[in-house]
Every structure is written in structure tokens, then in C-alpha cells.
Tab-separated table of C-alpha atoms in Angstrom:
chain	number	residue	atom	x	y	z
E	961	UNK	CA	285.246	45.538	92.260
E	962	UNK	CA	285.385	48.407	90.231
E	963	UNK	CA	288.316	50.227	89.312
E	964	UNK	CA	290.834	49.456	92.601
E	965	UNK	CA	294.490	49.435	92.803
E	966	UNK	CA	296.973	46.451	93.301
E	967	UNK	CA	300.086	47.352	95.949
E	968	UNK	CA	302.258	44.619	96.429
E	969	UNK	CA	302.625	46.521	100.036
E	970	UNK	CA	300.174	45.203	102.347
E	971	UNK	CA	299.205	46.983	106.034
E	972	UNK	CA	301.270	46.723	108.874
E	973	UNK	CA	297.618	45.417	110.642
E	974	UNK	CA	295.359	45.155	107.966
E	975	UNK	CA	291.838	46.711	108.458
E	976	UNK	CA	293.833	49.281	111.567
E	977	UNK	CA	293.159	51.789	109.572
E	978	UNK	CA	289.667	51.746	109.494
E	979	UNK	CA	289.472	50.923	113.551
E	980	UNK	CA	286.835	52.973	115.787
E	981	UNK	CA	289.194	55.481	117.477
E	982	UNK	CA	292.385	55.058	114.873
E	983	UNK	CA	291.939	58.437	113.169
E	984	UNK	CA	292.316	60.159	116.379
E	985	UNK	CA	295.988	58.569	116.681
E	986	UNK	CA	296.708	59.717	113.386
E	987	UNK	CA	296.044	63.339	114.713
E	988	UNK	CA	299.231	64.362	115.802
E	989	UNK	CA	300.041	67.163	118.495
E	990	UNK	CA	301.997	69.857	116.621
E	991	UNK	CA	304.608	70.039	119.190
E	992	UNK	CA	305.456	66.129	117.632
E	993	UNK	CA	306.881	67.767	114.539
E	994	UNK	CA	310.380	67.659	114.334
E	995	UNK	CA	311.017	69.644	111.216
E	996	UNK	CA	309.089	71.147	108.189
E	997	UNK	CA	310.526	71.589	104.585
E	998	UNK	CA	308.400	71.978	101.267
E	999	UNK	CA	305.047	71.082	102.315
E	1000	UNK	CA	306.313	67.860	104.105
E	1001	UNK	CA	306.257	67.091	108.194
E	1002	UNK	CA	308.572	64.959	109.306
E	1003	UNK	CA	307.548	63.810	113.073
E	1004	UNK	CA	309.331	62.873	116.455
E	1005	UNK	CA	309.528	59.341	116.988
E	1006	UNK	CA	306.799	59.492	119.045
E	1007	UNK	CA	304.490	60.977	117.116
E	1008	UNK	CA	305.912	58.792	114.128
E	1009	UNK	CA	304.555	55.597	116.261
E	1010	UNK	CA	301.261	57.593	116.923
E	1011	UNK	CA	300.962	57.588	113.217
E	1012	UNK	CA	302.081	53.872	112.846
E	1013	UNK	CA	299.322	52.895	116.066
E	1014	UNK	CA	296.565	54.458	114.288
E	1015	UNK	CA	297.201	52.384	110.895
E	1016	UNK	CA	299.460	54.019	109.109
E	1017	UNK	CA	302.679	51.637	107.895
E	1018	UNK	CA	303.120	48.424	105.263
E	1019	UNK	CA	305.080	45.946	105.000
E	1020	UNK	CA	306.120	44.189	101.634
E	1021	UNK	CA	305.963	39.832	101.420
E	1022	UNK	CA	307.474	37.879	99.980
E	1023	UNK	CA	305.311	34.988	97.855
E	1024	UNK	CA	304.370	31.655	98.963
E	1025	UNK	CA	306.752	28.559	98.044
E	1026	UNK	CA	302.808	27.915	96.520
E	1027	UNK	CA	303.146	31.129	94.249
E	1028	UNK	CA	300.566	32.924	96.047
E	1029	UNK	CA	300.795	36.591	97.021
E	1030	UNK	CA	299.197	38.720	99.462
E	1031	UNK	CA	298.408	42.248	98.325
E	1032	UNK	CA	296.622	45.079	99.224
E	1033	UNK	CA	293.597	46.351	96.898
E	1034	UNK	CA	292.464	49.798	97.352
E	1035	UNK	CA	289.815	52.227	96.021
E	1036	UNK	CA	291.676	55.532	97.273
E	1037	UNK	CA	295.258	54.249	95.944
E	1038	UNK	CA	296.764	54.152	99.614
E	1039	UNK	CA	297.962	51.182	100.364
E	1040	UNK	CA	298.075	50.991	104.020
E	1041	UNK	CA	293.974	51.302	104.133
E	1042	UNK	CA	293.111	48.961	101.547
E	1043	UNK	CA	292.105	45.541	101.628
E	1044	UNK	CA	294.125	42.143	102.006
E	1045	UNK	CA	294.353	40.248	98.930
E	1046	UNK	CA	295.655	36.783	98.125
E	1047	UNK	CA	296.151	36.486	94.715
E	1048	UNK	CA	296.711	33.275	93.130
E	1049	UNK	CA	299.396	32.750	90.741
E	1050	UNK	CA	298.134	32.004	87.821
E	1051	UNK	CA	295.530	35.079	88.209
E	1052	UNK	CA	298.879	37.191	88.980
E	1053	UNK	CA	300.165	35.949	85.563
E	1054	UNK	CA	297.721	35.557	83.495
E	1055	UNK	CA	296.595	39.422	83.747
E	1056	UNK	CA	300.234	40.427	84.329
E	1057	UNK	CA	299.711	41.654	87.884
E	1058	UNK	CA	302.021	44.167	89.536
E	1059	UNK	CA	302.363	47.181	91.228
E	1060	UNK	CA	299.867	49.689	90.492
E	1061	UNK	CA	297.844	47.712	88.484
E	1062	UNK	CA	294.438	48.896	88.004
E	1063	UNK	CA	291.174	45.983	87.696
E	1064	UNK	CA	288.786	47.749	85.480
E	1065	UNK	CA	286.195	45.176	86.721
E	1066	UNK	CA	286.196	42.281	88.993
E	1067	UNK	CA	284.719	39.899	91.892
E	1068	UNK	CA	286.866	38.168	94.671
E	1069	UNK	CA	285.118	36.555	98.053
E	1070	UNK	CA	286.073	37.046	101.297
E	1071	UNK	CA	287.348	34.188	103.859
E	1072	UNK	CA	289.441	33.743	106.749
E	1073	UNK	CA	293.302	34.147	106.166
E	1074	UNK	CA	294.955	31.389	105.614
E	1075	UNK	CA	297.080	30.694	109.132
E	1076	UNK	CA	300.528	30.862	107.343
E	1077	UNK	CA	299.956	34.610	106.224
E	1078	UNK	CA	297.704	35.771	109.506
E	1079	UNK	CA	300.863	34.532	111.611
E	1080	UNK	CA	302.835	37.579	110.055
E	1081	UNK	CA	300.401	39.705	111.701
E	1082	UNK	CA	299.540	41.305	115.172
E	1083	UNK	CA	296.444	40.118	116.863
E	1084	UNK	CA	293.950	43.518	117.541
E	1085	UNK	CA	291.055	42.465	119.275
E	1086	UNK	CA	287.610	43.750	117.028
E	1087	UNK	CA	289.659	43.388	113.718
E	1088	UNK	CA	288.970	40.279	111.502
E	1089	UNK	CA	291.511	38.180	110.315
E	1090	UNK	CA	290.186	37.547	106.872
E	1091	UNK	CA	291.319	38.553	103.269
E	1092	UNK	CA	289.727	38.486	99.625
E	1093	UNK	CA	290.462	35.712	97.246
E	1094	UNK	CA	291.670	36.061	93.671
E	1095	UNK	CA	291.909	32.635	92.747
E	1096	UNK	CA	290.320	32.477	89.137
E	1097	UNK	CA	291.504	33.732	85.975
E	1098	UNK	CA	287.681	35.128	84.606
E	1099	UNK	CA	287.741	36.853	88.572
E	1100	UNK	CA	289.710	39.764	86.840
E	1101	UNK	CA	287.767	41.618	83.775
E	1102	UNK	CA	290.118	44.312	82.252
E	1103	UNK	CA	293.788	45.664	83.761
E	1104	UNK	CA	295.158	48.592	83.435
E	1105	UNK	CA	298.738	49.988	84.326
E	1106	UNK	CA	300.959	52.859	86.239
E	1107	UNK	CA	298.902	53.913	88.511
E	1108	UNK	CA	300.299	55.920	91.772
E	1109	UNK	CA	300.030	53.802	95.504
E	1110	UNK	CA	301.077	55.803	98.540
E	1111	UNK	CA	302.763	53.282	100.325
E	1112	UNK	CA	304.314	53.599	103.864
E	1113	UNK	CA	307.516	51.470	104.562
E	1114	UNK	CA	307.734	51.174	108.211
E	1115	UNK	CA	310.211	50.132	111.520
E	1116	UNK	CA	310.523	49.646	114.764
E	1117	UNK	CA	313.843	51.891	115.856
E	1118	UNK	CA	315.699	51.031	118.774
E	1119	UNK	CA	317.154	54.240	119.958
E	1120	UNK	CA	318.857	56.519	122.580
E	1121	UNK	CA	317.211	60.089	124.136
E	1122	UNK	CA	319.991	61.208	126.305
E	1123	UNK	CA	320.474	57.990	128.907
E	1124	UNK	CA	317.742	56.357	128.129
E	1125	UNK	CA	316.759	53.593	125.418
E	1126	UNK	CA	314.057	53.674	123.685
E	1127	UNK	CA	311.714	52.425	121.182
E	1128	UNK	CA	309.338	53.720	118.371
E	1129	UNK	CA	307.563	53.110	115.317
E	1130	UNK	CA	309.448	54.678	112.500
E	1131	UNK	CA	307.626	54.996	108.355
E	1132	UNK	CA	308.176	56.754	105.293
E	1133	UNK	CA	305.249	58.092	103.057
E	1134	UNK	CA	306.466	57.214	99.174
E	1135	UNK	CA	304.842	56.557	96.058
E	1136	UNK	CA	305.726	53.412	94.393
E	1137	UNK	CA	304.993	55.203	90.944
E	1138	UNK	CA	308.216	57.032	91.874
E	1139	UNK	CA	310.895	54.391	89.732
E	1140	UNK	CA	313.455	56.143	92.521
E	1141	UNK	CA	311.568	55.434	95.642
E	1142	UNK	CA	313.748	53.221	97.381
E	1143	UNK	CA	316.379	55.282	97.346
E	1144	UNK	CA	314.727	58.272	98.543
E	1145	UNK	CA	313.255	55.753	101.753
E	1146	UNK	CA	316.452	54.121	102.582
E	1147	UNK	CA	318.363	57.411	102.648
E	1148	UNK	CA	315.537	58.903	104.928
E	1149	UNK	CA	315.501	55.793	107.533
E	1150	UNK	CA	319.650	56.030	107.156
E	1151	UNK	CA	319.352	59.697	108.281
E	1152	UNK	CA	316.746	59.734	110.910
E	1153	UNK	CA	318.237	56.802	112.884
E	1154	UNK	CA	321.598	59.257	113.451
E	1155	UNK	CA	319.455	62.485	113.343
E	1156	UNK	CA	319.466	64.344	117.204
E	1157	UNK	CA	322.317	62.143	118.477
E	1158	UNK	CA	320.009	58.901	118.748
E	1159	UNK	CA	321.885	56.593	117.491
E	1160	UNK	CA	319.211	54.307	116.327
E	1161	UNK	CA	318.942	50.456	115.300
E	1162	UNK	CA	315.980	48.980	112.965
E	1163	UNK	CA	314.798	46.091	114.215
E	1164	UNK	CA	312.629	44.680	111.528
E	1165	UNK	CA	312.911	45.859	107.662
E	1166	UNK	CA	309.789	46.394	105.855
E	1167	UNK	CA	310.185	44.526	102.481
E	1168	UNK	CA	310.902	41.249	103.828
E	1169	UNK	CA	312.537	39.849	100.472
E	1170	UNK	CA	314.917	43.094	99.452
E	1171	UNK	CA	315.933	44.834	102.499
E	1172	UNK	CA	315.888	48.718	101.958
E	1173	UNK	CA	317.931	48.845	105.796
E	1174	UNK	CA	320.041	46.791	108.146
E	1175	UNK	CA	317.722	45.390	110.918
E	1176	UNK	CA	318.546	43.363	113.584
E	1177	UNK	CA	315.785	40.959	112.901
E	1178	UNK	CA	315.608	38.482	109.831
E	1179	UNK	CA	311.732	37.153	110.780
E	1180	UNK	CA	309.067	39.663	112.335
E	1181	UNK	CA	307.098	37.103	114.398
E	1182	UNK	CA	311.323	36.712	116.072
E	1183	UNK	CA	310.924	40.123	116.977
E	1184	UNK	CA	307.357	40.432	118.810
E	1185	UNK	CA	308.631	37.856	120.974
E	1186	UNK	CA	311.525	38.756	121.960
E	1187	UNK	CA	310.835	42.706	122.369
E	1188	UNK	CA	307.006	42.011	123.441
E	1189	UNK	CA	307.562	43.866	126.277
E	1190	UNK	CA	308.807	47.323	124.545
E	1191	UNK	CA	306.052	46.944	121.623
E	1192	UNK	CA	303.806	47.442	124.806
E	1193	UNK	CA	305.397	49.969	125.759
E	1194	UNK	CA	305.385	52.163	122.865
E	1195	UNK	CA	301.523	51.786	123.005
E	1196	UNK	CA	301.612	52.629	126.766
E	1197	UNK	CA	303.969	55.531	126.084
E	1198	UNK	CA	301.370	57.256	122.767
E	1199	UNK	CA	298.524	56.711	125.150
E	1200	UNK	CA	300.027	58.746	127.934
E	1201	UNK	CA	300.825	61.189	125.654
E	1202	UNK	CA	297.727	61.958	124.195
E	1203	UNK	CA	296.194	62.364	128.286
E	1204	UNK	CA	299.052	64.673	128.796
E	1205	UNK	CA	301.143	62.538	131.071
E	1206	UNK	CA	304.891	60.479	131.499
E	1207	UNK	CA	304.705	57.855	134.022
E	1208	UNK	CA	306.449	55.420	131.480
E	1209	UNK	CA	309.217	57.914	130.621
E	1210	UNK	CA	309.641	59.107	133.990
E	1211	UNK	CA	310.098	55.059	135.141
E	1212	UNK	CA	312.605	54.384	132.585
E	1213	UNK	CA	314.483	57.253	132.708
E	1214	UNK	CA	315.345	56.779	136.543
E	1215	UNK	CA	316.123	52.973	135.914
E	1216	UNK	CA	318.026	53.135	133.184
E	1217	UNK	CA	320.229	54.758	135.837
E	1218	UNK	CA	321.131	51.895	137.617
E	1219	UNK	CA	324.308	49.771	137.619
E	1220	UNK	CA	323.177	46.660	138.507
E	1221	UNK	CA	319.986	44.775	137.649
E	1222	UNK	CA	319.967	43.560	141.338
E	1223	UNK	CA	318.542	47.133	142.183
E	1224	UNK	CA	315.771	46.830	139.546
E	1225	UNK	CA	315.274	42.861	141.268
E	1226	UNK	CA	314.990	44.989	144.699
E	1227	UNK	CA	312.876	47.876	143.502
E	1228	UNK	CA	310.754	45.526	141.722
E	1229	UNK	CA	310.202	44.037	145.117
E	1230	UNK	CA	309.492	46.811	147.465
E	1231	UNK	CA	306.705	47.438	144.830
E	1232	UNK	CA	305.121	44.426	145.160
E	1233	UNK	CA	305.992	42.706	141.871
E	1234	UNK	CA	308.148	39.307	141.992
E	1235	UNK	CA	310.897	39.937	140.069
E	1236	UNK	CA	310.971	36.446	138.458
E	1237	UNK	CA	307.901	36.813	136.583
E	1238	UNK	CA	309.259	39.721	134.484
E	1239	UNK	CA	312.925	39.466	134.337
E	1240	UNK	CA	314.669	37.699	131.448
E	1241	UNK	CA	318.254	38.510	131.444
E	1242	UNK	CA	320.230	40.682	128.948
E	1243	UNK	CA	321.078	44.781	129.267
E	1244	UNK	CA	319.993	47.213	131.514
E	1245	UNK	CA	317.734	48.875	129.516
E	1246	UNK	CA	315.945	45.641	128.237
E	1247	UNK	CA	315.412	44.717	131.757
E	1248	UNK	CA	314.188	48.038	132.658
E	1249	UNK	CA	311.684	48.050	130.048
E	1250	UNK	CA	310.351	44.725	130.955
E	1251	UNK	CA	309.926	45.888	134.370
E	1252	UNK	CA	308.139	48.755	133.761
E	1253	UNK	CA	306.025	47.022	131.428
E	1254	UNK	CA	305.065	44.399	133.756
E	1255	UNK	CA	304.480	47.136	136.635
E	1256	UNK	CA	301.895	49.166	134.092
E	1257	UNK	CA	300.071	45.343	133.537
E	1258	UNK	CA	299.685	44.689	137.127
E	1259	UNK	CA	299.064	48.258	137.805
E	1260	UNK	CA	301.677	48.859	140.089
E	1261	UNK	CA	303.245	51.843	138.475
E	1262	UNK	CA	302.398	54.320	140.818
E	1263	UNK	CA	304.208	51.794	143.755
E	1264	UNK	CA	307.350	51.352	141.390
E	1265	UNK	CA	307.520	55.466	140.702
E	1266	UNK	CA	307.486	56.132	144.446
E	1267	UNK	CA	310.186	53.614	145.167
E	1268	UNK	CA	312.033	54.714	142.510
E	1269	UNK	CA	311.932	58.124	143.994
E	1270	UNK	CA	312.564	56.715	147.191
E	1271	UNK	CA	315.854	55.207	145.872
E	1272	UNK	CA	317.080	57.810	144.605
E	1273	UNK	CA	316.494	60.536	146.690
């Protein structure tokens, strides 16, 4: 290691970034843009979780009850493309660790995450789950301090376009050299979760220990379990995009429609999917989602668009 920065804000997925087909999410259709001002783009939701689905976003952890810390270390100071780093504590005092620190010099070795920090993250098929290890005081040879990290605090924002609920990745771009950062990001997730009438909720926050937002959410595994079925579809919903089409939007903007989740039960039906392997209970829109998500996996969609259309004729 040779002159790489410490962020105490680690990749939403770590190694996403770096992915075989990520930077092409990252590209973002200019009709995406929502606004412009001074140099800076601030995106639709959807092309906001086009940004998040191609690796950009972090998250900030708490330590161990052991004292251990997972960071990210990174030769291009951007924290959401570096490397995952569990730092031990002794390594974190001893050299007086923090954000933006610089090692002049250095050697860690690589090994399989540790099961209590890889359950905090996705699974992504072709991405290993392994981290460096800084586990020895003479690892670290010279530290220096202050240096700039773009970090990218990032959400999942439940929301409303018109009639219709939905979901997307929300993030920030700050730098943590910036001693009035937090400020600046919590203002800008307060005002883009009210901005054109959506009337947005956070579901997760991104520093897990200090809160910079309300979210509905205390514990991020929680979340992908419960709301599995809209994560999907926010992946479902980018891809279409970027092929020019809006099966999934088209679906749940007709359900969401309905009064009764015994018509969703009956459409789900007449499209050949049994409603009891999808349906869960709850809202409306939740079960909407869930059964549009479970038509796209059984590839039905086509059959549940047409009776849709049928319906409502």
C-alpha cells in the first residue's frame, strides 16, 4: 500500500463499482436530470438509482462490540470504489486512524469477510465477499492527515408519482473534508423527499450510528426482507429504462388503481400466477408491487399487462 486514503464510509456493495457492465449504469440519459445549478446535476429518482445500481452509494458502520471497524481504503480518494478494510483496534489507535487519513506505506492481506460484517451486505453474484486485514500495529508505516474522500450517503425513498408508489435509490455526493457536510446532506435528502409533490419516506439511513434522516428502518438486513420485492423492482424498472421500455410502470400504475386487493388476487389469476405465492398482506401498493414483481420472475408480465388492460377497459 502506498499512499491510500482511510473513509470511515464503506460501499453500499463493495467491489460494485468495479463490476463488468457497472460504468454503463452510471451513464445516465440526460433526460434523467432534474435540475442543473453551478456545475452540479441533480438526477430523477430514477436515474439517482441508476447511479446507486452501478456502484455509486456508502454507507457508514458502526464498530464491532470487538472494537473492530470496517473501512474503505482508496487510491483515487472516492470512497464508494475503494477497498473493504477491517481495521483492528489497536492499529486504529495506535496510528490515530480517522477519516481521511493517509498510510504513507503499508501491507494488509486479503481474506474472506468475516460473516457478521458480509451479512450487512447484498449478495451480487461474480463479486467476492472478502476484505483486507489491518490487524498489526508495524502493518501501518507512516500516517498522514486531512485529506479529501468523496463520499456518497445513500437511501432507499419510498415515494409517490401522481397515484402511484414508488421506490428508488436516493445519494448525495459530499466531501467529508467539508467540517459542514452533514448539514449540507441532510438538508438535500430533507428537500428532495418533498421536491415535485412526492412526498417521500427514507427507509434506511446511511450512517447507521448518527442518523443524518428519519427512516423507517432501524436495521438494513430488516429492510431487504421486508421490501425484497420493490428492491427488485427498482432493478427491473433501470433495466427497462435503459432498453427504452415501461412494462413495470405501466403494471403498477393500472394496479395501484384498484380498491380492493381481491381484484389484484383475481387478475393475478387470470394470468396464470397463484396468488398465494406472492401476496403478503398490507397496502395496496405493497401488494401491487409484489405482484408485479413476482409476474416479471415467472415471466408472466406480458399475461398480467393484457389482463390488466382487459380489466379496465
Amino acid at each position: 500500500m502506498y499512499k491510500v486514503v482511510i473513509s470511515e464510509w464503506i460501499a453500499r456493495i463493495p467491489g460494485l463499482f468495479w463490476l463488468q457492465g457497472a460504468d454503463k449504469l452510471r451513464r445516465i440519459n440526460p433526460a434523467l436530470i432534474e435540475r442543473k445549478s453551478r456545475g452540479w446535476r441533480t438526477y430523477k429518482p430514477r436515474g439517482k438509482s441508476g447511479k446507486v445500481l452501478g456502484g455509486i452509494g456508502t454507507v457508514r458502520l458502526p464498530q464491532a462490540e470487538d472494537g473492530y471497524r470496517l473501512v474503505t481504503m482508496s487510491a483515487g480518494h472516492n470512497a464508494s470504489s475503494g477497498a473493504p478494510v477491517l481495521v483492528a483496534p489497536e492499529v486504529w489507535e495506535h496510528h490515530r486512524l480517522r477519516e481521511g487519513s493517509v498510510i504513507v506505506n503499508g501491507s494488509a492481506r486479503w481474506r474472506d469477510m468475516p460473516q457478521k460484517w458480509a451479512a450487512l451486505f447484498p449478495v451480487v453474484s461474480d463479486i467476492p465477499r472478502g476484505c483486507l486485514v489491518l490487524d498489526k500495529v508495524d502493518d501501518v508505516d507512516g500516517v498522514e492527515q486531512g485529506a479529501p474522500v468523496q463520499i456518497h450517503p445513500f437511501s432507499i425513498m419510498e415515494y409517490w408519482q401522481d397515484n402511484v408508489q414508488l421506490h428508488d435509490f436516493v445519494y448525495a455526493t459530499a466531501d467529508s473534508a467539508d467540517s459542514d457536510f452533514r448539514c449540507g446532506i441532510s438538508r438535500f435528502f430533507e428537500d428532495y423527499r418533498h421536491d415535485r409533490g412526492r412526498e417521500g419516506s427514507y427507509l434506511t439511513s446511511a450512517d447507521i450510528a448518527n442518523p443524518m434522516w428519519d427512516a423507517l428502518f432501524a436495521n438494513p438486513e430488516d429492510m431487504r426482507f421486508r421490501k425484497a420485492a420493490q428492491l427488485r423492482l427498482i432493478e427491473r424498472r433501470v433495466a427497462e429504462a435503459a432498453r427504452g421500455e415501461d412494462v413495470v410502470d405501466a403494471l403498477l400504475r393500472m394496479l395501484s388503481n384498484v380498491q380492493e386487493a381481491t381484484v389484484l388476487k383475481r387478475l393475478s389469476e387470470k394470468s396464470g400466477i397463484p396468488w398465494r405465492r406472492w401476496s403478503q398482506g398490507g397496502s395496496i401498493a405493497e401488494e401491487a408491487g409484489r405482484l408485479v414483481d413476482r409476474a416479471i420472475e415467472t415471466e408472466r408480465q406480458q399475461a398480467l399487462l393484457y389482463a390488466a388492460q382487459f380489466e379496465f377497459a
